[in-house]
Coordinates of C-alpha atoms in Angstrom, one line a residue:
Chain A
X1 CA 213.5 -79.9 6.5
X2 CA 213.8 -83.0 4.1
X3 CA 213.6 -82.3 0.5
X4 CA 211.4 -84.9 -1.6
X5 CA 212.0 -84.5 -4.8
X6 CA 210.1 -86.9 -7.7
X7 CA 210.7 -85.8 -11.1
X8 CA 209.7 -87.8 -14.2
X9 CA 211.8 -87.6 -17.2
X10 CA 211.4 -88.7 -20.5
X11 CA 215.0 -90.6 -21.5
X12 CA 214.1 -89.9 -25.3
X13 CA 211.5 -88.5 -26.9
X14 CA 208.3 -91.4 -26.0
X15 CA 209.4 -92.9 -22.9
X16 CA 209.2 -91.1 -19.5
X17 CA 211.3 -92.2 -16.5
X18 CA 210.8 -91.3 -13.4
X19 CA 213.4 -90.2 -10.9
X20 CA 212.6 -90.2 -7.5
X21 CA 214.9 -88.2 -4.5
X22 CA 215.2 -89.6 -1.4
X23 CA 214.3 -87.2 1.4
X24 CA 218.0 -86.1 1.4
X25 CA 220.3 -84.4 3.8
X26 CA 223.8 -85.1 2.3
X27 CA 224.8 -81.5 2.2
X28 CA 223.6 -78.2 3.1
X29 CA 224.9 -74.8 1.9
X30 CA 222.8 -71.6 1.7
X31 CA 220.1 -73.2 -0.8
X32 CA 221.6 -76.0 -2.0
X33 CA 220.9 -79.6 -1.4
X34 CA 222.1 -82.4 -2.4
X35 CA 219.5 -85.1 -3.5
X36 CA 220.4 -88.6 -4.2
X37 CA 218.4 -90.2 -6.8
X38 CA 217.9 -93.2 -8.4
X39 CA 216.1 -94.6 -11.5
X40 CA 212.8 -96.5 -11.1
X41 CA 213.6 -98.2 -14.5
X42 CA 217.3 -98.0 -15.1
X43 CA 217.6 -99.5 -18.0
X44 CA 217.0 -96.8 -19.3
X45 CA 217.2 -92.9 -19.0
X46 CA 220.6 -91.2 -17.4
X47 CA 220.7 -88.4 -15.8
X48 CA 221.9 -86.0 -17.9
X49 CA 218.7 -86.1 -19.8
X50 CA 217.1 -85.1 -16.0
X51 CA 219.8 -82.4 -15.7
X52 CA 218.4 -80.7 -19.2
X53 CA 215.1 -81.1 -17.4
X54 CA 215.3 -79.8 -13.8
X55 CA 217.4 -77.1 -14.7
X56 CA 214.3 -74.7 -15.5
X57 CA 213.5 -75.1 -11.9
X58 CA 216.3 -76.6 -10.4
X59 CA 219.7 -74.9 -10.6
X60 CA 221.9 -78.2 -11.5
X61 CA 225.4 -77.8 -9.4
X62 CA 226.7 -81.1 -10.1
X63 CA 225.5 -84.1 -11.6
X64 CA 226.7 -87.3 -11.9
X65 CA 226.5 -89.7 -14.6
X66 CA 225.5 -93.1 -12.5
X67 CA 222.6 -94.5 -12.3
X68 CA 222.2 -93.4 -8.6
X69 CA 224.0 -90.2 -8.5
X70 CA 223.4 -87.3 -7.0
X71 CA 221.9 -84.0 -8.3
X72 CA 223.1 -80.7 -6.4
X73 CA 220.2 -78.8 -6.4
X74 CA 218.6 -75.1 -5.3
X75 CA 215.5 -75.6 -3.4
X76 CA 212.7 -74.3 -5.4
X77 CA 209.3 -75.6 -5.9
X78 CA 208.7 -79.1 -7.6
X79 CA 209.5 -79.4 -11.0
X80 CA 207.2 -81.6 -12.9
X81 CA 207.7 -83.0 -16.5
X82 CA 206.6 -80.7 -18.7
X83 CA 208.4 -77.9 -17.5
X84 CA 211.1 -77.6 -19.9
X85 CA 208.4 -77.0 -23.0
X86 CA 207.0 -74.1 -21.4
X87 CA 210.2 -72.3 -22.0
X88 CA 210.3 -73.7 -25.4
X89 CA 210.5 -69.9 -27.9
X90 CA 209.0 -69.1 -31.4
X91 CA 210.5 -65.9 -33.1
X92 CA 207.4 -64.0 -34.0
X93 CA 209.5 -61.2 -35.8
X94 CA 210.7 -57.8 -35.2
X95 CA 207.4 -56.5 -33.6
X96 CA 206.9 -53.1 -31.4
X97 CA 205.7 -56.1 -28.4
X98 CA 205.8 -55.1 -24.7
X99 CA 203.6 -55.7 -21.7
X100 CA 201.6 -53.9 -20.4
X101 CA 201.8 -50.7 -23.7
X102 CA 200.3 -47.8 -21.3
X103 CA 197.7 -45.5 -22.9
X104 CA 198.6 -41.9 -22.6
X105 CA 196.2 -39.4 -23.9
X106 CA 198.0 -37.0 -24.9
X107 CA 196.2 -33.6 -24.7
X108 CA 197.7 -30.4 -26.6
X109 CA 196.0 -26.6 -28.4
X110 CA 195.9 -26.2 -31.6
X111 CA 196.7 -22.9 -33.6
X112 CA 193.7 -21.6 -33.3
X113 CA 193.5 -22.6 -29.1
X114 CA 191.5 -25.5 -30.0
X115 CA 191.5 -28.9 -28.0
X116 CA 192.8 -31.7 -28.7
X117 CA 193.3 -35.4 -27.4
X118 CA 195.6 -38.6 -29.0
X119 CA 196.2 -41.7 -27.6
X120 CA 199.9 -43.2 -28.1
X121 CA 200.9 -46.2 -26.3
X122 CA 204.7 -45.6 -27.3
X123 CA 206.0 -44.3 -24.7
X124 CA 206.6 -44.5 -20.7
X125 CA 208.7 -42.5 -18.2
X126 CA 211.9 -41.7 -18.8
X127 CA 214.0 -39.8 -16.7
X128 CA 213.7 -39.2 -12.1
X129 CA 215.3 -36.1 -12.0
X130 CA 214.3 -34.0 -14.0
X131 CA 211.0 -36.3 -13.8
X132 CA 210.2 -36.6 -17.8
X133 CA 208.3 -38.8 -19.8
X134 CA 208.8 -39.6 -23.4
X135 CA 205.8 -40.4 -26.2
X136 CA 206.3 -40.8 -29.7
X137 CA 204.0 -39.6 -32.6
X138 CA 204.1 -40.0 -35.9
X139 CA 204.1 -36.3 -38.1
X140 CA 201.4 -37.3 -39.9
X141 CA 199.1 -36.8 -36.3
X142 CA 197.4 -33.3 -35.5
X143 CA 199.1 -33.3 -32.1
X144 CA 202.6 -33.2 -34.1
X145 CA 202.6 -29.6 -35.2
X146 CA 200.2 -28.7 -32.0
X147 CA 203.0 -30.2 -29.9
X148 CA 206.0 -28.4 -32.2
X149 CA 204.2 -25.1 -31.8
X150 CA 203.4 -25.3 -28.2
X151 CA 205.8 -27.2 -26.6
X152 CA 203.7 -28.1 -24.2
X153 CA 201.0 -31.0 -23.8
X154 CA 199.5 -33.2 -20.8
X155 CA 199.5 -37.1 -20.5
X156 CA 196.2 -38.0 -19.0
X157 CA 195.9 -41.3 -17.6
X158 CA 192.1 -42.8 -18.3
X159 CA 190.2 -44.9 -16.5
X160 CA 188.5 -48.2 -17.2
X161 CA 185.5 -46.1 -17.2
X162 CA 186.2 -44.6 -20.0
X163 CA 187.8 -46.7 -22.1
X164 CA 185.2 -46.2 -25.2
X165 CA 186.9 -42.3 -25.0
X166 CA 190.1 -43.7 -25.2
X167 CA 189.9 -45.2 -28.1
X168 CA 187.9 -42.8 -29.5
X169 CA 190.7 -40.4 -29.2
X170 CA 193.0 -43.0 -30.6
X171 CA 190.4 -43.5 -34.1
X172 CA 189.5 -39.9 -34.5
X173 CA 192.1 -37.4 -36.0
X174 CA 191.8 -33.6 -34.4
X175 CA 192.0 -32.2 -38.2
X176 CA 188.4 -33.3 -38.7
X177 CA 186.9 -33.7 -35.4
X178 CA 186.6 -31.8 -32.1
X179 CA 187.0 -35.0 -29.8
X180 CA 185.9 -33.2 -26.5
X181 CA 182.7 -32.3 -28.2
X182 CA 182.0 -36.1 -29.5
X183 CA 182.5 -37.9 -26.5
X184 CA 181.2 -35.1 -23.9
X185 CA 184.0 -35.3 -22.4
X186 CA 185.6 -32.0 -20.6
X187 CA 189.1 -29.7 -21.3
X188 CA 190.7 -28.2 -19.0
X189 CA 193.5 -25.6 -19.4
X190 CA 196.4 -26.5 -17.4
X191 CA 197.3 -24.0 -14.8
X192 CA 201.2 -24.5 -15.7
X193 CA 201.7 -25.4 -19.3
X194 CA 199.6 -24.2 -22.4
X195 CA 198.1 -27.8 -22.7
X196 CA 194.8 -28.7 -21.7
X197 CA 193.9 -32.0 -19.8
X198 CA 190.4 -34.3 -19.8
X199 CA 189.0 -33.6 -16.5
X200 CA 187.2 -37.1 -16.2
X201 CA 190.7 -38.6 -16.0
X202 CA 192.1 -39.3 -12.7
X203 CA 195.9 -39.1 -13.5
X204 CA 197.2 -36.2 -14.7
X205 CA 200.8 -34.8 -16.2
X206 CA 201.4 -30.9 -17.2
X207 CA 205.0 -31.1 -19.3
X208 CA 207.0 -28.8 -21.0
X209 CA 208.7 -30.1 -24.1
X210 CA 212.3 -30.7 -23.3
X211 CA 213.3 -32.0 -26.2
X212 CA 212.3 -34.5 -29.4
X213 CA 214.3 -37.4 -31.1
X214 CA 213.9 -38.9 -34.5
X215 CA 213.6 -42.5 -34.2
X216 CA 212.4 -43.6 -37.7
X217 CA 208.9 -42.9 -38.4
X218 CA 208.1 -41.7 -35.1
X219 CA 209.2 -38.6 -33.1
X220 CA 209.7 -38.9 -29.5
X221 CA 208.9 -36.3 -27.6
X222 CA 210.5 -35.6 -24.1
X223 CA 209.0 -33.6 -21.3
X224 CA 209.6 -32.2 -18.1
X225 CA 206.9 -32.9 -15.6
X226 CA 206.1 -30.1 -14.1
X227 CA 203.1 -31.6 -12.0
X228 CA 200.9 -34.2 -11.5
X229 CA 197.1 -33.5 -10.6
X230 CA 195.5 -37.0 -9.3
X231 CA 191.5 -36.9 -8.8
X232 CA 191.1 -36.4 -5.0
X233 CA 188.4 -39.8 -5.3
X234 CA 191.4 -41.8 -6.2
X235 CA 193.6 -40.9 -2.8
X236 CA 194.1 -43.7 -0.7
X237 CA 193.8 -43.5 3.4
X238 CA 197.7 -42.6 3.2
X239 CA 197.3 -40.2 0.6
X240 CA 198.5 -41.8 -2.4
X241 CA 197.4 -42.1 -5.4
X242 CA 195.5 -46.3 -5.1
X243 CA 195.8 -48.1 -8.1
X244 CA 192.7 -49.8 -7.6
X245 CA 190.6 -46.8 -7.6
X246 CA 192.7 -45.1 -11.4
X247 CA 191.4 -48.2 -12.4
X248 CA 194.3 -47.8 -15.3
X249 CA 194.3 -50.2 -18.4
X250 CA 196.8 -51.1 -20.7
X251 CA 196.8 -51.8 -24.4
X252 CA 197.7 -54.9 -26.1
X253 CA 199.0 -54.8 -29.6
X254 CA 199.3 -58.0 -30.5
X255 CA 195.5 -58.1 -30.0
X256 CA 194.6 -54.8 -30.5
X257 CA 192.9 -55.0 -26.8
X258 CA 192.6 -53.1 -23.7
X259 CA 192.8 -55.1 -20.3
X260 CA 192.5 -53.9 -16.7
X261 CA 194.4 -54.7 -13.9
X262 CA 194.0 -57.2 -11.4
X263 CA 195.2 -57.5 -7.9
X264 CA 198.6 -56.4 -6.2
X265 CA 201.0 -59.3 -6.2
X266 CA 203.7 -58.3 -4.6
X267 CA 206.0 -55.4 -2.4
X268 CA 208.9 -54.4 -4.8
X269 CA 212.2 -53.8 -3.6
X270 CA 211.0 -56.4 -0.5
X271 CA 209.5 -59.7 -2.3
X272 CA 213.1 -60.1 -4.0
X273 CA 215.1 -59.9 -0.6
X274 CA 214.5 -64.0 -0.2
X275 CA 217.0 -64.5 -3.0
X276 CA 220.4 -62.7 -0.6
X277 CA 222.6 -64.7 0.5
Chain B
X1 CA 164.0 -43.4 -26.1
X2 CA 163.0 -40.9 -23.6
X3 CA 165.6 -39.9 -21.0
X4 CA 164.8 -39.6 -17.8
X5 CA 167.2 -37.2 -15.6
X6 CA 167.0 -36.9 -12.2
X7 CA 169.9 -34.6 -10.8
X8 CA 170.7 -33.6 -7.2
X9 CA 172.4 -30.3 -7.1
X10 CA 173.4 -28.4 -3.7
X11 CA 171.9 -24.5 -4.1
X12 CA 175.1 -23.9 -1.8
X13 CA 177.9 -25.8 -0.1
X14 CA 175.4 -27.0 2.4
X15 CA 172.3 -27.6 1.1
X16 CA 170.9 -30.2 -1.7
X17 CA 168.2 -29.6 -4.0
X18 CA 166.8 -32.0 -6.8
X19 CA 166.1 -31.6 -10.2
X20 CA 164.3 -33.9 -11.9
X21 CA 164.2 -34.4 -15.5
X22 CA 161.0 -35.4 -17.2
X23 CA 161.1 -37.8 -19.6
X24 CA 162.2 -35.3 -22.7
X25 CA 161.2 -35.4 -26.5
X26 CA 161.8 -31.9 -27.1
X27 CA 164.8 -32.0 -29.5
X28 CA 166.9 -34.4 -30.7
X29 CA 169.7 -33.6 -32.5
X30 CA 172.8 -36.4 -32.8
X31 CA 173.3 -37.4 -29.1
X32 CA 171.8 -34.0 -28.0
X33 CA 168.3 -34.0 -25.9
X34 CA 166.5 -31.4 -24.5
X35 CA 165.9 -32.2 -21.1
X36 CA 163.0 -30.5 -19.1
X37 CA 163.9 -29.8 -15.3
X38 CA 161.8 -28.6 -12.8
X39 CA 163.1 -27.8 -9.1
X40 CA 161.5 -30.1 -6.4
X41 CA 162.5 -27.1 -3.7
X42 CA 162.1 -24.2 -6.3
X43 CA 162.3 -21.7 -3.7
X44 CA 166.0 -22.5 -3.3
X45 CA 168.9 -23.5 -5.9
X46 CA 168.9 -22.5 -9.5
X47 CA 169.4 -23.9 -13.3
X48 CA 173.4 -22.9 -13.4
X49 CA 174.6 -24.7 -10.5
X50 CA 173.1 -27.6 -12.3
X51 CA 175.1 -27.0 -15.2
X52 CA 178.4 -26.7 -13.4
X53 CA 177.1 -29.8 -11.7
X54 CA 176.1 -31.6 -14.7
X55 CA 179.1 -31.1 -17.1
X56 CA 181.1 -33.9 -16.0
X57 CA 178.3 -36.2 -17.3
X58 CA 176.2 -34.4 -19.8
X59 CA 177.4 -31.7 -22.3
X60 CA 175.3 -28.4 -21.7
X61 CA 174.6 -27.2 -24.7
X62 CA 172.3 -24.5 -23.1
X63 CA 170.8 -23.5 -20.0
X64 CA 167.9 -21.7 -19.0
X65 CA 167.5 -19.7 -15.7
X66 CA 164.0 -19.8 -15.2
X67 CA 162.7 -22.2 -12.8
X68 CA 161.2 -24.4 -14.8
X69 CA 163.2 -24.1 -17.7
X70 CA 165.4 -26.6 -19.9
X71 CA 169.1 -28.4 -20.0
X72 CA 170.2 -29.8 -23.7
X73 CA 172.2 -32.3 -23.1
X74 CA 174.2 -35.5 -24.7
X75 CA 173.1 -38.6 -23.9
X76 CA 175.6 -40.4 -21.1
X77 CA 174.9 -42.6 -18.3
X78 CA 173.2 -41.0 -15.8
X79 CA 174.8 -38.3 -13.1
X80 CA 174.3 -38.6 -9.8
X81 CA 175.0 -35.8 -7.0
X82 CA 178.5 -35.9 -5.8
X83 CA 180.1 -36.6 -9.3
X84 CA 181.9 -33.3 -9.3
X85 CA 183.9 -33.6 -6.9
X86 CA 184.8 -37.4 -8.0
X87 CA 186.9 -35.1 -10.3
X88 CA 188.5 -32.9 -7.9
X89 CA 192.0 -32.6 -8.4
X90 CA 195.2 -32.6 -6.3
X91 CA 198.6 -31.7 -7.2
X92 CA 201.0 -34.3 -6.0
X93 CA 204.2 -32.2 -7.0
X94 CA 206.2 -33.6 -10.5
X95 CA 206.1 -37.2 -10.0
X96 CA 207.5 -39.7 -12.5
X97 CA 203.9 -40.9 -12.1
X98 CA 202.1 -43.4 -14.8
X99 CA 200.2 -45.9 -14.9
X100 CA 200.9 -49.0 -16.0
X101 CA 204.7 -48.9 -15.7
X102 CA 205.8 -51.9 -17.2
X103 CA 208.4 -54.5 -15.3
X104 CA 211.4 -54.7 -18.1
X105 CA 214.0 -57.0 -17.2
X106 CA 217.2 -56.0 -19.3
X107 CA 220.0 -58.7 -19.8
X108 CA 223.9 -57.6 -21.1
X109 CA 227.2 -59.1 -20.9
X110 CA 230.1 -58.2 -18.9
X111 CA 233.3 -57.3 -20.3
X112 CA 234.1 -60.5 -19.1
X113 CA 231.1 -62.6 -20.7
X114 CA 229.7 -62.7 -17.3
X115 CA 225.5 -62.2 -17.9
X116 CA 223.7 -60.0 -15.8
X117 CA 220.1 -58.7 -16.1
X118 CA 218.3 -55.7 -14.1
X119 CA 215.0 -54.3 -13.6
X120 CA 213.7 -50.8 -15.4
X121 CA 210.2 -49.5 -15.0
X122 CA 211.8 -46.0 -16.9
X123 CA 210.8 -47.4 -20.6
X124 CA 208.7 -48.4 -23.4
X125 CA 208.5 -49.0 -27.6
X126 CA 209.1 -45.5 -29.3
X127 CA 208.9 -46.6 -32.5
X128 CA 207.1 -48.7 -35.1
X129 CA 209.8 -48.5 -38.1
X130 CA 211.9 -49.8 -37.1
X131 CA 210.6 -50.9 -34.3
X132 CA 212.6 -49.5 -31.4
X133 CA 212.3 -49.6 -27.1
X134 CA 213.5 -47.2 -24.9
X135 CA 214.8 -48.0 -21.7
X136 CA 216.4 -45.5 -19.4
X137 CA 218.8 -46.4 -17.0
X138 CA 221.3 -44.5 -14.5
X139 CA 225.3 -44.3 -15.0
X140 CA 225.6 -46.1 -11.7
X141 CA 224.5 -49.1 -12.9
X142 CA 226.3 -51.9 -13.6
X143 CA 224.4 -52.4 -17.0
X144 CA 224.8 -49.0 -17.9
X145 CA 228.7 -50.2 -18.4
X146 CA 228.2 -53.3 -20.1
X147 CA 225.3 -51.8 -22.5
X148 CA 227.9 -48.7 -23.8
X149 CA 230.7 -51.5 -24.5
X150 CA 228.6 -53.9 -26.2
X151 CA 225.8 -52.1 -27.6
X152 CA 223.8 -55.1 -27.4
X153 CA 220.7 -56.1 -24.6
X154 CA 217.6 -57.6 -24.5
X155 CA 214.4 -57.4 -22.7
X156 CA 212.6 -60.4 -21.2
X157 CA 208.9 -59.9 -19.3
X158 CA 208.1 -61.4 -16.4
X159 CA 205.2 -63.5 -15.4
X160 CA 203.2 -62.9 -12.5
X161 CA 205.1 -66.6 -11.3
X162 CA 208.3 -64.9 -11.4
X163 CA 208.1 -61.7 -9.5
X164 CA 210.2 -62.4 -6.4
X165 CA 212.6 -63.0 -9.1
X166 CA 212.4 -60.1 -11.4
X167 CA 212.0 -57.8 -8.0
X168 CA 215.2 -59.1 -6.8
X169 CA 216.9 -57.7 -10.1
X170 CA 216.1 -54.5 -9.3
X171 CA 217.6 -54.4 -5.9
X172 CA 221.0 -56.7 -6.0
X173 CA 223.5 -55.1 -8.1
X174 CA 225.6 -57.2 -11.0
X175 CA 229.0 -56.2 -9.7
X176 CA 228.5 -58.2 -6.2
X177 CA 226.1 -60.7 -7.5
X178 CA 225.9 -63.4 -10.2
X179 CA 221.3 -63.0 -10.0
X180 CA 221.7 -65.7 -12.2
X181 CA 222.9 -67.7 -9.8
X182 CA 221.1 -66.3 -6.6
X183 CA 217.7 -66.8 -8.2
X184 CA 218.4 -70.2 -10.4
X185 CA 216.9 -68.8 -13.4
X186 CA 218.6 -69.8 -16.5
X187 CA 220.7 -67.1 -19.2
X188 CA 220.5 -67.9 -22.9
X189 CA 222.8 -66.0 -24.9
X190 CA 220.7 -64.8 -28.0
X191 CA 221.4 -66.0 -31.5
X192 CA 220.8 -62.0 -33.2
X193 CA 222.9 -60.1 -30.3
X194 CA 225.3 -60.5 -27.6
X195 CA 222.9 -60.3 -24.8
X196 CA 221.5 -63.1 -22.6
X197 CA 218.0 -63.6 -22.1
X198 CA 215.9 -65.1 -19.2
X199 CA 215.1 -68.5 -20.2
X200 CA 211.8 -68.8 -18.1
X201 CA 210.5 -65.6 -18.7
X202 CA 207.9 -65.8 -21.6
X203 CA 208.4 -62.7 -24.0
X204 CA 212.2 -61.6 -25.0
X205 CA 213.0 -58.9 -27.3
X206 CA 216.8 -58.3 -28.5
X207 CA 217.7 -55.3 -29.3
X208 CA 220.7 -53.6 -31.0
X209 CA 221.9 -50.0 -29.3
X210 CA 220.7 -47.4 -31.9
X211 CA 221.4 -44.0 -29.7
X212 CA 221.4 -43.0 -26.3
X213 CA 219.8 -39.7 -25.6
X214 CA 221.3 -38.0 -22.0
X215 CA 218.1 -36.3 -20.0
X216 CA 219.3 -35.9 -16.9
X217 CA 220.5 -38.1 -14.1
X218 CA 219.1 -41.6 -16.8
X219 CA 220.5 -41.9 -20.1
X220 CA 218.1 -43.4 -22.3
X221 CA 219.2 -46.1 -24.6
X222 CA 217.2 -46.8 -27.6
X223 CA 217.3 -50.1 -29.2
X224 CA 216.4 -51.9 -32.5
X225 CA 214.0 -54.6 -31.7
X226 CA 215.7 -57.3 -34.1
X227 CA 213.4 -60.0 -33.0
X228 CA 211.0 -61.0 -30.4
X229 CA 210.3 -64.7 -28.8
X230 CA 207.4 -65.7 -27.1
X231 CA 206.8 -69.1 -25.3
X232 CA 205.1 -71.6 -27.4
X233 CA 203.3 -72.1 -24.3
X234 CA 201.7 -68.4 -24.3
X235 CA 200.8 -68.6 -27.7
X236 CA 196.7 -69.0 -28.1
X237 CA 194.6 -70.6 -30.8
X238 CA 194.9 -68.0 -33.2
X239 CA 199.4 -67.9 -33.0
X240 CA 199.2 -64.8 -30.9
X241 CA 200.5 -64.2 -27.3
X242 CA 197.7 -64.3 -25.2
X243 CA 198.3 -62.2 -22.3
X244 CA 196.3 -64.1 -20.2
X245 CA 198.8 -66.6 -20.2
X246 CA 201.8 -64.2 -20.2
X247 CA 200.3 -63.2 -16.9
X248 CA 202.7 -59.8 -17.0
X249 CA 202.5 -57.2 -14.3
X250 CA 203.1 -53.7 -13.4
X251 CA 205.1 -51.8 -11.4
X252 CA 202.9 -49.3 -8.8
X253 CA 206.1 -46.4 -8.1
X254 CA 204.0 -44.3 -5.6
X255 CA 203.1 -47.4 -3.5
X256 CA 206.3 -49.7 -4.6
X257 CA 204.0 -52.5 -5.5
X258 CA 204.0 -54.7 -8.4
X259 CA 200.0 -55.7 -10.1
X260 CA 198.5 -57.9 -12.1
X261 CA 196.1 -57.9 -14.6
X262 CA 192.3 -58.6 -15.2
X263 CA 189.7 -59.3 -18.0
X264 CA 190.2 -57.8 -21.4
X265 CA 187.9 -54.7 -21.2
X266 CA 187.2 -53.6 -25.1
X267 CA 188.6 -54.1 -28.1
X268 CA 191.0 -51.4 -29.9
X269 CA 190.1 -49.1 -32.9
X270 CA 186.3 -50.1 -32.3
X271 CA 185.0 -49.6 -28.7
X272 CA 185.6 -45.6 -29.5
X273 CA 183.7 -45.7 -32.9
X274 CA 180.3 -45.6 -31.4
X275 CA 181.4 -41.3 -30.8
X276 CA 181.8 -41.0 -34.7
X277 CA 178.9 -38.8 -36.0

């Protein structure tokens, strides 16, 4: 199959040139292709300035510096000018920035066997075997000393139904208010670890404190997970847990917003397999 | 605003029996509403299989057991039959189950300057000051080597455009592939660290090793975010990252599918403030 290839290139910083590939056929080897081009107005542009250019789409193997030369190229899908300022970074500091931040309500007794539910978005899985997952809190949060005193908590997973909750649990602090009461929402004593969970939640973790780590003004705090309860509603027709019904959400610091998730875009370990030789 | 209730609550496994709620004004007290309830087939069913019913969706503040009798309860959206078992629950067994897991692309040098970059979904920030990511990776891996000798990696997130590429990180390995090359995406070696980056990919953090923490079969390797850099071209009005633009996705580990996401759904540290007394 012929590769057309028209790229416009700006030879400084006003003009744009254009560059047009011939349907080429010069050489073949796994994904590359050679493409001969040529200038429409050579007086000016070269093609090193189209090198800088098609090389965010285009992986350059050899150029030459005539006027009709011949770029070595990967077939991938038209470049366009433009391209290269997409990639184009601004430093915006040393900021805690990740997507997507998960929201983990982290559920954990008090002294006195009381409830309570945080939310923490610092934190994610972090070990297969033993399966653990890692949050981090800051000492000045109720869950701290309920979580150094039990060693035990849950991680349960909300849904977009119940975002309002979320955050709720995110605003209040446990010293002052009982959170299950305010929202209406219900606890439920894990069966395996002195934690409870929020019922309404579809996704659910019962860990045993492994271990914690000082970080700097957080804490991280490592379970083991013992088990995960899902909501039977949330099963797909194989029996596994279907994103689309958890309806999960993730939280976005920079904006201080919640977003849900759209649709599945791909097969991991299987959309990648185009790329072996 | 009087509530109106109407409830449909089995009397046994089998059969169904409705309650209805007539429009109440009985007590209010914060969110709380008395709620009279009459049985449509009074000769069967009675008040307390309501409540057990009714909990997922209205606090029961108390119940009476006569027939015609009285349910306090909060305010929430109505409850309809069959909402108890929405929050049945099954054990799945301990699954490194969360949702979202995030996509992070790691990129380190080689002993012999040779830039390589893998896939984690084992990871997140886990700290604010300083600001600190966790990523947890196994000894196997090729970038397990190169992160120990040069204590130095960053992170770069994909977009939704790149996935093929990203998921083909996570299966080739570093030590028989350049994925550099394979893919044609483009390393930049970073100005703070000694780590490359992935040009096209529109978020980059780089980090400097602060600890490891050993769990089990991953090591966790915590790093200092020194800086983070965003494309100019994800940046909205207002100078932030917009992740509507970013376009990130998630990684799905019980179905081994990556997502995208949807609409922003509330925002932060005020959807939850309407459950403040």
């Amino acid at each position: 199959m012929p590769l057309s290839v028209c790229i416009r290139v700006p030879d400084n910083d006003k003009n744009i040139v254009a560059i047009r590939g011939a349907p080429p056929h010069v050489r073949r080897k796994n994904r590359e292709r050679t493409v001969r081009y040529r200038l429409i107005r050579p007086q000016s542009g070269n093609g090193i300035k189209a090198c800088t250019l098609v090389r965010d789409r285009y992986r350059i193997i050899r150029l030459c510096r005539s006027r009709l030369g011949l770029l070595h190229v990967r077939k991938k899908p038209l470049t366009l000018w433009g391209e290269k300022s997409r990639f184009m970074k601004r430093s915006v500091g040393p900021q805690t920035l990740l997507y997507p931040h998960p929201d983990l309500i982290v559920g954990t007794y008090d002294r006195d066997g009381r409830p309570n539910v945080m939310a923490a978005a610092w934190g994610g899985i972090c070990c297969s075997r033993p399966p653990a997952v890692a949050v981090s809190l800051q000492k000045s949060r109720y869950t701290y000393a309920n979580l150094m005193e039990q060693r035990a908590f849950t991680i349960s997973i909300p849904s977009a139904d119940y975002v309002r909750e979320a955050d709720f649990f995110g605003i209040a602090s446990g010293k002052d208010v009982d959170k299950f009461a305010a929202t209406g929402l219900t606890p439920v004593k894990s069966k395996l670890v002195n934690a409870p969970y929020v019922e309404e939640f579809p996704v659910v973790l019962e860990c045993r404190l492994l271990r914690t780590v000082e970080i700097g003004v957080h804490t991280q705090f490592i379970g083991e997970i013992l088990d995960v309860k899902v909501n039977e509603s949330v099963l797909g027709e194989d029996g596994k847990p279907d994103v689309a019904k958890i309806r999960p959400f993730a939280y976005d610091s920079m904006r201080m917003e919640y977003y849900g998730f759209g649709e599945v875009l791909a097969k991991a370990f299987s959309a990648g397999r185009e790329f072996r030789r």
